[in-house]
PDB file of C-alpha atoms in Angstrom:
ATOM      1  CA  UNK A   1      10.706 -10.904 -40.888  1.00  0.00           C
ATOM      2  CA  UNK A   2      14.473 -10.833 -40.195  1.00  0.00           C
ATOM      3  CA  UNK A   3      16.013 -10.193 -36.806  1.00  0.00           C
ATOM      4  CA  UNK A   4      17.390  -6.822 -37.897  1.00  0.00           C
ATOM      5  CA  UNK A   5      14.017  -5.802 -39.281  1.00  0.00           C
ATOM      6  CA  UNK A   6      12.324  -6.830 -36.055  1.00  0.00           C
ATOM      7  CA  UNK A   7      14.800  -4.799 -34.039  1.00  0.00           C
ATOM      8  CA  UNK A   8      14.235  -1.815 -36.276  1.00  0.00           C
ATOM      9  CA  UNK A   9      10.485  -2.176 -35.943  1.00  0.00           C
ATOM     10  CA  UNK A  10      10.748  -2.467 -32.193  1.00  0.00           C
ATOM     11  CA  UNK A  11      12.976   0.615 -32.074  1.00  0.00           C
ATOM     12  CA  UNK A  12      10.411   2.493 -34.097  1.00  0.00           C
ATOM     13  CA  UNK A  13       7.680   1.433 -31.691  1.00  0.00           C
ATOM     14  CA  UNK A  14       9.778   2.500 -28.713  1.00  0.00           C
ATOM     15  CA  UNK A  15      10.396   5.885 -30.308  1.00  0.00           C
ATOM     16  CA  UNK A  16       6.698   6.182 -30.978  1.00  0.00           C
ATOM     17  CA  UNK A  17       6.002   5.413 -27.329  1.00  0.00           C
ATOM     18  CA  UNK A  18       8.336   8.192 -26.361  1.00  0.00           C
ATOM     19  CA  UNK A  19       6.328  10.752 -28.343  1.00  0.00           C
ATOM     20  CA  UNK A  20       4.219  13.310 -26.561  1.00  0.00           C
ATOM     21  CA  UNK A  21       0.890  12.026 -25.269  1.00  0.00           C
ATOM     22  CA  UNK A  22      -2.397  13.296 -26.569  1.00  0.00           C
ATOM     23  CA  UNK A  23      -4.092  15.889 -24.343  1.00  0.00           C
ATOM     24  CA  UNK A  24      -6.554  13.227 -23.120  1.00  0.00           C
ATOM     25  CA  UNK A  25      -3.765  10.771 -22.240  1.00  0.00           C
ATOM     26  CA  UNK A  26      -1.757  13.451 -20.511  1.00  0.00           C
ATOM     27  CA  UNK A  27      -4.787  14.557 -18.526  1.00  0.00           C
ATOM     28  CA  UNK A  28      -5.499  10.985 -17.451  1.00  0.00           C
ATOM     29  CA  UNK A  29      -1.932  10.403 -16.367  1.00  0.00           C
ATOM     30  CA  UNK A  30      -1.761  13.614 -14.392  1.00  0.00           C
ATOM     31  CA  UNK A  31      -5.096  12.761 -12.768  1.00  0.00           C
ATOM     32  CA  UNK A  32      -3.824   9.275 -11.819  1.00  0.00           C
ATOM     33  CA  UNK A  33      -0.608  10.679 -10.372  1.00  0.00           C
ATOM     34  CA  UNK A  34      -2.567  13.231  -8.377  1.00  0.00           C
ATOM     35  CA  UNK A  35      -4.816  10.491  -7.000  1.00  0.00           C
ATOM     36  CA  UNK A  36      -1.782   8.437  -5.941  1.00  0.00           C
ATOM     37  CA  UNK A  37      -0.170  11.387  -4.204  1.00  0.00           C
ATOM     38  CA  UNK A  38      -3.450  12.108  -2.404  1.00  0.00           C
ATOM     39  CA  UNK A  39      -3.778   8.430  -1.404  1.00  0.00           C
ATOM     40  CA  UNK A  40      -0.310   8.179   0.152  1.00  0.00           C
ATOM     41  CA  UNK A  41      -0.902  11.525   1.865  1.00  0.00           C
ATOM     42  CA  UNK A  42      -4.051  10.047   3.458  1.00  0.00           C
ATOM     43  CA  UNK A  43      -2.154   6.926   4.469  1.00  0.00           C
ATOM     44  CA  UNK A  44       0.469   9.144   6.076  1.00  0.00           C
ATOM     45  CA  UNK A  45      -2.173  11.088   7.993  1.00  0.00           C
ATOM     46  CA  UNK A  46      -3.693   7.752   9.060  1.00  0.00           C
ATOM     47  CA  UNK A  47      -0.381   6.547  10.502  1.00  0.00           C
ATOM     48  CA  UNK A  48       0.219   9.906  12.194  1.00  0.00           C
ATOM     49  CA  UNK A  49      -3.265   9.833  13.749  1.00  0.00           C
ATOM     50  CA  UNK A  50      -2.810   6.227  14.871  1.00  0.00           C
ATOM     51  CA  UNK A  51       0.546   7.061  16.510  1.00  0.00           C
ATOM     52  CA  UNK A  52      -1.006  10.064  18.255  1.00  0.00           C
ATOM     53  CA  UNK A  53      -4.060   8.097  19.488  1.00  0.00           C
ATOM     54  CA  UNK A  54      -1.943   5.170  20.666  1.00  0.00           C
ATOM     55  CA  UNK A  55      -0.344   7.446  23.251  1.00  0.00           C
ATOM     56  CA  UNK A  56      -3.761   7.740  24.913  1.00  0.00           C
ATOM     57  CA  UNK A  57      -5.732   4.593  23.990  1.00  0.00           C
ATOM     58  CA  UNK A  58      -4.992   0.895  23.455  1.00  0.00           C
ATOM     59  CA  UNK A  59      -3.627   0.246  19.979  1.00  0.00           C
ATOM     60  CA  UNK A  60      -6.133  -2.554  19.320  1.00  0.00           C
ATOM     61  CA  UNK A  61      -8.986  -0.149  20.049  1.00  0.00           C
ATOM     62  CA  UNK A  62      -7.589   2.263  17.443  1.00  0.00           C
ATOM     63  CA  UNK A  63      -7.374  -0.634  14.948  1.00  0.00           C
ATOM     64  CA  UNK A  64     -11.017  -1.565  15.611  1.00  0.00           C
ATOM     65  CA  UNK A  65     -12.171   2.007  15.012  1.00  0.00           C
ATOM     66  CA  UNK A  66     -10.079   2.211  11.837  1.00  0.00           C
ATOM     67  CA  UNK A  67     -11.875  -0.760  10.245  1.00  0.00           C
ATOM     68  CA  UNK A  68     -15.332  -0.290  11.765  1.00  0.00           C
ATOM     69  CA  UNK A  69     -15.609   3.315  10.654  1.00  0.00           C
ATOM     70  CA  UNK A  70     -14.159   2.319   7.274  1.00  0.00           C
ATOM     71  CA  UNK A  71     -16.850  -0.404   6.934  1.00  0.00           C
ATOM     72  CA  UNK A  72     -19.742   1.858   7.944  1.00  0.00           C
ATOM     73  CA  UNK A  73     -18.637   4.662   5.636  1.00  0.00           C
ATOM     74  CA  UNK A  74     -18.183   2.215   2.741  1.00  0.00           C
ATOM     75  CA  UNK A  75     -21.707   0.851   3.180  1.00  0.00           C
ATOM     76  CA  UNK A  76     -23.164   4.314   2.656  1.00  0.00           C
ATOM     77  CA  UNK A  77     -20.629   5.388   0.010  1.00  0.00           C
ATOM     78  CA  UNK A  78     -21.324   2.352  -2.180  1.00  0.00           C
ATOM     79  CA  UNK A  79     -25.068   2.230  -1.291  1.00  0.00           C
ATOM     80  CA  UNK A  80     -24.865  -1.482  -0.606  1.00  0.00           C
ATOM     81  CA  UNK A  81     -28.631  -1.764  -0.177  1.00  0.00           C
ATOM     82  CA  UNK A  82     -28.934  -1.029  -3.915  1.00  0.00           C
ATOM     83  CA  UNK A  83     -25.801  -2.884  -5.048  1.00  0.00           C
ATOM     84  CA  UNK A  84     -25.763  -6.121  -3.083  1.00  0.00           C
ATOM     85  CA  UNK A  85     -24.100  -7.892  -5.975  1.00  0.00           C
ATOM     86  CA  UNK A  86     -20.748  -6.222  -5.180  1.00  0.00           C
ATOM     87  CA  UNK A  87     -20.441  -8.407  -2.085  1.00  0.00           C
ATOM     88  CA  UNK A  88     -20.528 -11.609  -4.104  1.00  0.00           C
ATOM     89  CA  UNK A  89     -17.224 -13.415  -4.334  1.00  0.00           C
ATOM     90  CA  UNK A  90     -16.034 -16.489  -6.179  1.00  0.00           C
ATOM     91  CA  UNK A  91     -13.231 -16.997  -3.657  1.00  0.00           C
ATOM     92  CA  UNK A  92     -14.520 -16.440  -0.146  1.00  0.00           C
ATOM     93  CA  UNK A  93     -11.580 -18.123   1.577  1.00  0.00           C
ATOM     94  CA  UNK A  94      -9.082 -16.003  -0.320  1.00  0.00           C
ATOM     95  CA  UNK A  95     -11.144 -12.902   0.531  1.00  0.00           C
ATOM     96  CA  UNK A  96     -10.845 -13.760   4.221  1.00  0.00           C
ATOM     97  CA  UNK A  97      -7.100 -14.361   3.909  1.00  0.00           C
ATOM     98  CA  UNK A  98      -6.704 -11.014   2.155  1.00  0.00           C
ATOM     99  CA  UNK A  99      -8.771  -9.224   4.804  1.00  0.00           C
ATOM    100  CA  UNK A 100      -6.777 -10.809   7.641  1.00  0.00           C
ATOM    101  CA  UNK A 101      -3.552  -9.878   5.850  1.00  0.00           C
ATOM    102  CA  UNK A 102      -4.621  -6.236   5.822  1.00  0.00           C
ATOM    103  CA  UNK A 103      -5.804  -6.475   9.440  1.00  0.00           C
ATOM    104  CA  UNK A 104      -2.510  -7.937  10.627  1.00  0.00           C
ATOM    105  CA  UNK A 105      -0.603  -5.353   8.624  1.00  0.00           C
ATOM    106  CA  UNK A 106      -2.526  -2.598  10.418  1.00  0.00           C
ATOM    107  CA  UNK A 107      -2.203  -4.142  13.875  1.00  0.00           C
ATOM    108  CA  UNK A 108       1.572  -4.616  13.712  1.00  0.00           C
ATOM    109  CA  UNK A 109       2.140  -1.292  11.951  1.00  0.00           C
ATOM    110  CA  UNK A 110       0.090   0.624  14.556  1.00  0.00           C
ATOM    111  CA  UNK A 111       1.890  -1.196  17.370  1.00  0.00           C
ATOM    112  CA  UNK A 112       5.251  -0.277  15.842  1.00  0.00           C
ATOM    113  CA  UNK A 113       4.140   3.343  15.430  1.00  0.00           C
ATOM    114  CA  UNK A 114       3.628   3.542  19.181  1.00  0.00           C
ATOM    115  CA  UNK A 115       7.384   3.282  19.659  1.00  0.00           C
ATOM    116  CA  UNK A 116       9.092   4.184  16.366  1.00  0.00           C
ATOM    117  CA  UNK A 117       9.314   7.275  14.240  1.00  0.00           C
ATOM    118  CA  UNK A 118       6.972   7.531  11.263  1.00  0.00           C
ATOM    119  CA  UNK A 119       9.954   7.617   8.863  1.00  0.00           C
ATOM    120  CA  UNK A 120      11.318   4.320  10.291  1.00  0.00           C
ATOM    121  CA  UNK A 121       8.089   2.386   9.851  1.00  0.00           C
ATOM    122  CA  UNK A 122       7.370   3.617   6.334  1.00  0.00           C
ATOM    123  CA  UNK A 123      10.950   2.877   5.229  1.00  0.00           C
ATOM    124  CA  UNK A 124      10.612  -0.743   6.331  1.00  0.00           C
ATOM    125  CA  UNK A 125       7.183  -1.000   4.681  1.00  0.00           C
ATOM    126  CA  UNK A 126       8.758   0.170   1.395  1.00  0.00           C
ATOM    127  CA  UNK A 127      10.400  -3.263   1.244  1.00  0.00           C
ATOM    128  CA  UNK A 128       6.952  -4.823   0.826  1.00  0.00           C
ATOM    129  CA  UNK A 129       6.927  -4.642  -2.992  1.00  0.00           C
ATOM    130  CA  UNK A 130      10.397  -6.242  -3.030  1.00  0.00           C
ATOM    131  CA  UNK A 131       9.064  -9.186  -0.989  1.00  0.00           C
ATOM    132  CA  UNK A 132       5.985  -9.394  -3.243  1.00  0.00           C
ATOM    133  CA  UNK A 133       8.272  -9.684  -6.282  1.00  0.00           C
ATOM    134  CA  UNK A 134      10.256 -12.449  -4.541  1.00  0.00           C
ATOM    135  CA  UNK A 135       7.099 -14.375  -3.570  1.00  0.00           C
ATOM    136  CA  UNK A 136       5.340 -13.885  -6.928  1.00  0.00           C
ATOM    137  CA  UNK A 137       7.347 -16.800  -8.342  1.00  0.00           C
ATOM    138  CA  UNK A 138       6.194 -19.631  -6.080  1.00  0.00           C
ATOM    139  CA  UNK A 139       2.723 -18.109  -5.527  1.00  0.00           C
ATOM    140  CA  UNK A 140       1.805 -16.690  -8.945  1.00  0.00           C
ATOM    141  CA  UNK A 141       4.337 -18.321 -11.229  1.00  0.00           C
ATOM    142  CA  UNK A 142       5.857 -14.901 -12.043  1.00  0.00           C
ATOM    143  CA  UNK A 143       9.531 -15.677 -11.539  1.00  0.00           C
ATOM    144  CA  UNK A 144      12.030 -12.855 -11.197  1.00  0.00           C
ATOM    145  CA  UNK A 145      15.149 -12.840 -13.354  1.00  0.00           C
ATOM    146  CA  UNK A 146      18.752 -12.370 -12.236  1.00  0.00           C
ATOM    147  CA  UNK A 147      18.674  -8.597 -12.413  1.00  0.00           C
ATOM    148  CA  UNK A 148      15.450  -8.304 -10.454  1.00  0.00           C
ATOM    149  CA  UNK A 149      16.747 -10.721  -7.822  1.00  0.00           C
ATOM    150  CA  UNK A 150      19.825  -8.501  -7.508  1.00  0.00           C
ATOM    151  CA  UNK A 151      17.526  -5.494  -6.913  1.00  0.00           C
ATOM    152  CA  UNK A 152      15.584  -7.501  -4.291  1.00  0.00           C
ATOM    153  CA  UNK A 153      18.792  -8.406  -2.410  1.00  0.00           C
ATOM    154  CA  UNK A 154      20.001  -4.808  -2.542  1.00  0.00           C
ATOM    155  CA  UNK A 155      16.612  -3.636  -1.261  1.00  0.00           C
ATOM    156  CA  UNK A 156      16.802  -5.930   1.714  1.00  0.00           C
ATOM    157  CA  UNK A 157      20.298  -4.664   2.427  1.00  0.00           C
ATOM    158  CA  UNK A 158      18.557  -1.283   2.737  1.00  0.00           C
ATOM    159  CA  UNK A 159      16.211  -2.864   5.325  1.00  0.00           C
ATOM    160  CA  UNK A 160      19.246  -4.132   7.251  1.00  0.00           C
ATOM    161  CA  UNK A 161      20.701  -0.621   7.229  1.00  0.00           C
ATOM    162  CA  UNK A 162      17.522   0.718   8.845  1.00  0.00           C
ATOM    163  CA  UNK A 163      16.967  -2.127  11.312  1.00  0.00           C
ATOM    164  CA  UNK A 164      20.674  -2.598  12.216  1.00  0.00           C
ATOM    165  CA  UNK A 165      20.279  -6.199  13.537  1.00  0.00           C
ATOM    166  CA  UNK A 166      22.823  -7.159  16.138  1.00  0.00           C
ATOM    167  CA  UNK A 167      23.659  -3.557  17.000  1.00  0.00           C
ATOM    168  CA  UNK A 168      22.830  -1.868  20.266  1.00  0.00           C
ATOM    169  CA  UNK A 169      20.702   0.781  18.563  1.00  0.00           C
ATOM    170  CA  UNK A 170      18.079  -1.699  17.382  1.00  0.00           C
ATOM    171  CA  UNK A 171      14.657  -1.081  18.945  1.00  0.00           C
ATOM    172  CA  UNK A 172      12.629  -4.208  19.574  1.00  0.00           C
ATOM    173  CA  UNK A 173       9.570  -2.628  17.878  1.00  0.00           C
ATOM    174  CA  UNK A 174      11.409  -2.839  14.537  1.00  0.00           C
ATOM    175  CA  UNK A 175      10.366  -6.519  14.518  1.00  0.00           C
ATOM    176  CA  UNK A 176       6.731  -5.360  14.521  1.00  0.00           C
ATOM    177  CA  UNK A 177       7.336  -3.344  11.372  1.00  0.00           C
ATOM    178  CA  UNK A 178       8.985  -6.335   9.726  1.00  0.00           C
ATOM    179  CA  UNK A 179       5.988  -8.543  10.527  1.00  0.00           C
ATOM    180  CA  UNK A 180       3.679  -5.799   9.198  1.00  0.00           C
ATOM    181  CA  UNK A 181       5.690  -5.760   5.941  1.00  0.00           C
ATOM    182  CA  UNK A 182       5.338  -9.543   5.604  1.00  0.00           C
ATOM    183  CA  UNK A 183       1.587  -9.360   6.232  1.00  0.00           C
ATOM    184  CA  UNK A 184       1.342  -6.588   3.643  1.00  0.00           C
ATOM    185  CA  UNK A 185       2.956  -8.924   1.085  1.00  0.00           C
ATOM    186  CA  UNK A 186       0.235 -11.516   1.748  1.00  0.00           C
ATOM    187  CA  UNK A 187      -2.397  -8.801   1.332  1.00  0.00           C
ATOM    188  CA  UNK A 188      -0.837  -7.545  -1.911  1.00  0.00           C
ATOM    189  CA  UNK A 189      -0.496 -11.005  -3.462  1.00  0.00           C
ATOM    190  CA  UNK A 190      -4.063 -12.034  -2.648  1.00  0.00           C
ATOM    191  CA  UNK A 191      -5.310  -8.689  -3.974  1.00  0.00           C
ATOM    192  CA  UNK A 192      -3.640  -9.367  -7.331  1.00  0.00           C
ATOM    193  CA  UNK A 193      -5.328 -12.746  -7.529  1.00  0.00           C
ATOM    194  CA  UNK A 194      -8.797 -11.515  -6.497  1.00  0.00           C
ATOM    195  CA  UNK A 195      -8.922  -8.569  -8.886  1.00  0.00           C
ATOM    196  CA  UNK A 196      -9.235 -11.087 -11.708  1.00  0.00           C
ATOM    197  CA  UNK A 197     -12.626 -12.327 -10.480  1.00  0.00           C
ATOM    198  CA  UNK A 198     -14.070 -10.055  -7.791  1.00  0.00           C
ATOM    199  CA  UNK A 199     -15.358  -6.495  -7.544  1.00  0.00           C
ATOM    200  CA  UNK A 200     -12.886  -3.934  -6.223  1.00  0.00           C
ATOM    201  CA  UNK A 201     -15.708  -2.147  -4.357  1.00  0.00           C
ATOM    202  CA  UNK A 202     -16.706  -5.453  -2.813  1.00  0.00           C
ATOM    203  CA  UNK A 203     -13.134  -6.151  -1.771  1.00  0.00           C
ATOM    204  CA  UNK A 204     -13.023  -2.805   0.031  1.00  0.00           C
ATOM    205  CA  UNK A 205     -16.244  -3.589   1.862  1.00  0.00           C
ATOM    206  CA  UNK A 206     -15.322  -7.179   2.736  1.00  0.00           C
ATOM    207  CA  UNK A 207     -11.896  -6.249   4.094  1.00  0.00           C
ATOM    208  CA  UNK A 208     -13.487  -3.698   6.425  1.00  0.00           C
ATOM    209  CA  UNK A 209     -16.258  -6.021   7.503  1.00  0.00           C
ATOM    210  CA  UNK A 210     -14.035  -9.050   8.212  1.00  0.00           C
ATOM    211  CA  UNK A 211     -11.473  -6.977  10.128  1.00  0.00           C
ATOM    212  CA  UNK A 212     -14.172  -5.216  12.148  1.00  0.00           C
ATOM    213  CA  UNK A 213     -15.860  -8.491  13.027  1.00  0.00           C
ATOM    214  CA  UNK A 214     -12.569 -10.165  13.965  1.00  0.00           C
ATOM    215  CA  UNK A 215     -11.553  -7.258  16.233  1.00  0.00           C
ATOM    216  CA  UNK A 216     -14.895  -6.807  18.049  1.00  0.00           C
ATOM    217  CA  UNK A 217     -14.339  -9.525  20.692  1.00  0.00           C
ATOM    218  CA  UNK A 218     -10.835  -8.142  21.276  1.00  0.00           C
ATOM    219  CA  UNK A 219     -11.827  -4.497  21.637  1.00  0.00           C
ATOM    220  CA  UNK A 220     -14.343  -5.405  24.373  1.00  0.00           C
ATOM    221  CA  UNK A 221     -11.482  -6.604  26.568  1.00  0.00           C
ATOM    222  CA  UNK A 222      -9.309  -3.498  26.089  1.00  0.00           C
ATOM    223  CA  UNK A 223     -11.900  -0.751  25.732  1.00  0.00           C
ATOM    224  CA  UNK A 224     -11.148   2.631  27.272  1.00  0.00           C
ATOM    225  CA  UNK A 225     -13.716   5.393  26.822  1.00  0.00           C
ATOM    226  CA  UNK A 226     -12.232   8.432  25.036  1.00  0.00           C
ATOM    227  CA  UNK A 227     -12.253  11.515  27.268  1.00  0.00           C
ATOM    228  CA  UNK A 228     -12.875  14.209  24.641  1.00  0.00           C
ATOM    229  CA  UNK A 229     -14.852  14.900  21.497  1.00  0.00           C
ATOM    230  CA  UNK A 230     -11.576  15.550  19.688  1.00  0.00           C
ATOM    231  CA  UNK A 231     -10.407  12.018  20.448  1.00  0.00           C
ATOM    232  CA  UNK A 232     -13.717  10.570  19.239  1.00  0.00           C
ATOM    233  CA  UNK A 233     -13.406  12.573  16.019  1.00  0.00           C
ATOM    234  CA  UNK A 234      -9.833  11.372  15.415  1.00  0.00           C
ATOM    235  CA  UNK A 235     -10.867   7.755  16.023  1.00  0.00           C
ATOM    236  CA  UNK A 236     -13.719   7.990  13.505  1.00  0.00           C
ATOM    237  CA  UNK A 237     -11.463   9.778  11.003  1.00  0.00           C
ATOM    238  CA  UNK A 238      -9.109   6.801  10.780  1.00  0.00           C
ATOM    239  CA  UNK A 239     -11.707   4.917   8.736  1.00  0.00           C
ATOM    240  CA  UNK A 240     -12.002   7.812   6.326  1.00  0.00           C
ATOM    241  CA  UNK A 241      -8.229   8.164   5.885  1.00  0.00           C
ATOM    242  CA  UNK A 242      -7.732   4.446   5.323  1.00  0.00           C
ATOM    243  CA  UNK A 243     -10.890   3.666   3.325  1.00  0.00           C
ATOM    244  CA  UNK A 244     -10.840   6.746   1.131  1.00  0.00           C
ATOM    245  CA  UNK A 245      -7.080   6.333   0.588  1.00  0.00           C
ATOM    246  CA  UNK A 246      -7.620   2.799  -0.735  1.00  0.00           C
ATOM    247  CA  UNK A 247     -10.480   4.019  -2.922  1.00  0.00           C
ATOM    248  CA  UNK A 248      -8.279   6.709  -4.472  1.00  0.00           C
ATOM    249  CA  UNK A 249      -5.631   4.069  -5.021  1.00  0.00           C
ATOM    250  CA  UNK A 250      -8.106   1.906  -6.914  1.00  0.00           C
ATOM    251  CA  UNK A 251      -9.378   4.782  -9.017  1.00  0.00           C
ATOM    252  CA  UNK A 252      -5.824   5.742  -9.981  1.00  0.00           C
ATOM    253  CA  UNK A 253      -5.059   2.225 -11.178  1.00  0.00           C
ATOM    254  CA  UNK A 254      -8.301   2.175 -13.161  1.00  0.00           C
ATOM    255  CA  UNK A 255      -7.155   5.040 -15.428  1.00  0.00           C
ATOM    256  CA  UNK A 256      -3.351   4.765 -15.460  1.00  0.00           C
ATOM    257  CA  UNK A 257      -0.998   1.706 -15.784  1.00  0.00           C
ATOM    258  CA  UNK A 258       0.560   0.606 -12.514  1.00  0.00           C
ATOM    259  CA  UNK A 259       4.215   1.125 -13.642  1.00  0.00           C
ATOM    260  CA  UNK A 260       3.449   4.790 -14.287  1.00  0.00           C
ATOM    261  CA  UNK A 261       1.997   5.241 -10.796  1.00  0.00           C
ATOM    262  CA  UNK A 262       4.296   3.081  -8.672  1.00  0.00           C
ATOM    263  CA  UNK A 263       7.223   5.526  -8.367  1.00  0.00           C
ATOM    264  CA  UNK A 264       4.926   8.082  -6.777  1.00  0.00           C
ATOM    265  CA  UNK A 265       4.235   5.748  -3.858  1.00  0.00           C
ATOM    266  CA  UNK A 266       7.654   6.738  -2.591  1.00  0.00           C
ATOM    267  CA  UNK A 267       6.441  10.280  -2.096  1.00  0.00           C
ATOM    268  CA  UNK A 268       5.017   8.942   1.156  1.00  0.00           C
ATOM    269  CA  UNK A 269       8.436   9.263   2.774  1.00  0.00           C
ATOM    270  CA  UNK A 270       8.175  13.029   2.314  1.00  0.00           C
ATOM    271  CA  UNK A 271       4.758  13.133   3.984  1.00  0.00           C
ATOM    272  CA  UNK A 272       5.876  10.891   6.850  1.00  0.00           C
ATOM    273  CA  UNK A 273       9.062  12.878   7.573  1.00  0.00           C
ATOM    274  CA  UNK A 274       7.134  16.175   7.455  1.00  0.00           C
ATOM    275  CA  UNK A 275       4.292  14.944   9.684  1.00  0.00           C
ATOM    276  CA  UNK A 276       6.750  13.285  12.098  1.00  0.00           C
ATOM    277  CA  UNK A 277       8.558  16.576  12.516  1.00  0.00           C
ATOM    278  CA  UNK A 278       5.418  18.749  12.755  1.00  0.00           C
ATOM    279  CA  UNK A 279       3.419  16.566  15.133  1.00  0.00           C
ATOM    280  CA  UNK A 280       6.100  14.745  17.135  1.00  0.00           C
ATOM    281  CA  UNK A 281       9.283  16.818  16.520  1.00  0.00           C
ATOM    282  CA  UNK A 282      10.984  13.660  15.142  1.00  0.00           C
ATOM    283  CA  UNK A 283      13.995  13.948  12.867  1.00  0.00           C
ATOM    284  CA  UNK A 284      14.992  10.811  10.909  1.00  0.00           C
ATOM    285  CA  UNK A 285      18.454   9.463  11.589  1.00  0.00           C
ATOM    286  CA  UNK A 286      21.217   9.004   9.040  1.00  0.00           C
ATOM    287  CA  UNK A 287      20.724   5.214   8.805  1.00  0.00           C
ATOM    288  CA  UNK A 288      17.020   5.696   8.084  1.00  0.00           C
ATOM    289  CA  UNK A 289      17.770   8.156   5.262  1.00  0.00           C
ATOM    290  CA  UNK A 290      20.481   5.909   3.840  1.00  0.00           C
ATOM    291  CA  UNK A 291      18.320   2.752   4.082  1.00  0.00           C
ATOM    292  CA  UNK A 292      15.361   4.524   2.534  1.00  0.00           C
ATOM    293  CA  UNK A 293      17.536   5.662  -0.371  1.00  0.00           C
ATOM    294  CA  UNK A 294      18.707   2.096  -1.002  1.00  0.00           C
ATOM    295  CA  UNK A 295      15.199   0.613  -0.789  1.00  0.00           C
ATOM    296  CA  UNK A 296      13.621   3.300  -2.992  1.00  0.00           C
ATOM    297  CA  UNK A 297      16.414   2.927  -5.534  1.00  0.00           C
ATOM    298  CA  UNK A 298      15.901  -0.852  -5.673  1.00  0.00           C
ATOM    299  CA  UNK A 299      12.158  -0.402  -6.002  1.00  0.00           C
ATOM    300  CA  UNK A 300      12.546   2.055  -8.859  1.00  0.00           C
ATOM    301  CA  UNK A 301      14.923  -0.305 -10.649  1.00  0.00           C
ATOM    302  CA  UNK A 302      12.376  -3.124 -10.359  1.00  0.00           C
ATOM    303  CA  UNK A 303       9.797  -0.826 -11.923  1.00  0.00           C
ATOM    304  CA  UNK A 304      12.214   0.037 -14.732  1.00  0.00           C
ATOM    305  CA  UNK A 305      12.842  -3.650 -15.438  1.00  0.00           C
ATOM    306  CA  UNK A 306       9.116  -4.369 -15.410  1.00  0.00           C
ATOM    307  CA  UNK A 307       8.500  -1.705 -18.002  1.00  0.00           C
ATOM    308  CA  UNK A 308      11.395  -2.980 -20.142  1.00  0.00           C
ATOM    309  CA  UNK A 309      10.043  -6.553 -20.003  1.00  0.00           C
ATOM    310  CA  UNK A 310       6.540  -5.366 -20.850  1.00  0.00           C
ATOM    311  CA  UNK A 311       7.885  -3.546 -23.896  1.00  0.00           C
ATOM    312  CA  UNK A 312       9.943  -6.530 -24.965  1.00  0.00           C
ATOM    313  CA  UNK A 313       6.901  -8.821 -24.780  1.00  0.00           C
ATOM    314  CA  UNK A 314       4.712  -6.460 -26.825  1.00  0.00           C
ATOM    315  CA  UNK A 315       3.872  -7.869 -30.264  1.00  0.00           C
ATOM    316  CA  UNK A 316       5.837  -6.384 -33.149  1.00  0.00           C
ATOM    317  CA  UNK A 317       3.896  -6.016 -36.417  1.00  0.00           C
ATOM    318  CA  UNK A 318       5.254  -7.903 -39.441  1.00  0.00           C
ATOM    319  CA  UNK A 319       6.874  -5.667 -42.045  1.00  0.00           C
TER     320      UNK A 319
END
């Protein structure tokens, strides 16, 4: 097959890919997108609830409730007593590392939320996928090319716009969000490795169990008894928002390719800005909006390049 023929065949395939989807495919994609939007909405409500509760209770206590209620709900949701096999893992050490990555992400994110606006923390967390792409080379052997490295650098410029290092307007709690973003990258990379061998349901259970167990000795030292039923209800709801959000995320990826879903993660900025204004009367500053635009733009370009590379690596039939 000649080079020109191969290009023509690839062009034909690309055109075919651009055709309208079948009703079943379209329905699946719309369902996956809806699940993602619902998941990031739940994550936004989780962060809003955590910020609200942290004004009244120790942040570490809120973190403990988030994972303990998540773990208890997951036990009943997955009926573990009938499906004990989902807890089996071929990589227990990596499961623990992943769980601690999620725990540290939550701890530092909740601590940052105590002092920062919701829009600030989520904007910095948006840089997580950029860091994952940068680390995928040495960790997973998935090296980024020149164009993707350019997008990564531009994305981190967006982080600098938000954090404004060296300027008087920098709040010290921004460093907590940066640490949370780094911990999230560890969580994301280990998740990608574990999904090849372990059950997704089991990963959800193990992450809740490990985090709850790790935080129990800590929560004893900081415990403050909630003073109202409403506070108790909000504390218990954190596990639902976090656990169910991650479950929706998993279900979405089970029916729709990740590149199709990924752009809709950025809809979280809309939820966070809206909830920040409604609950706390917060209005994002100009630098946050500008930095978010740069980071989101870089992330979308990375997704575009990923889809282009996937298409280029697809086998072309001989003609």
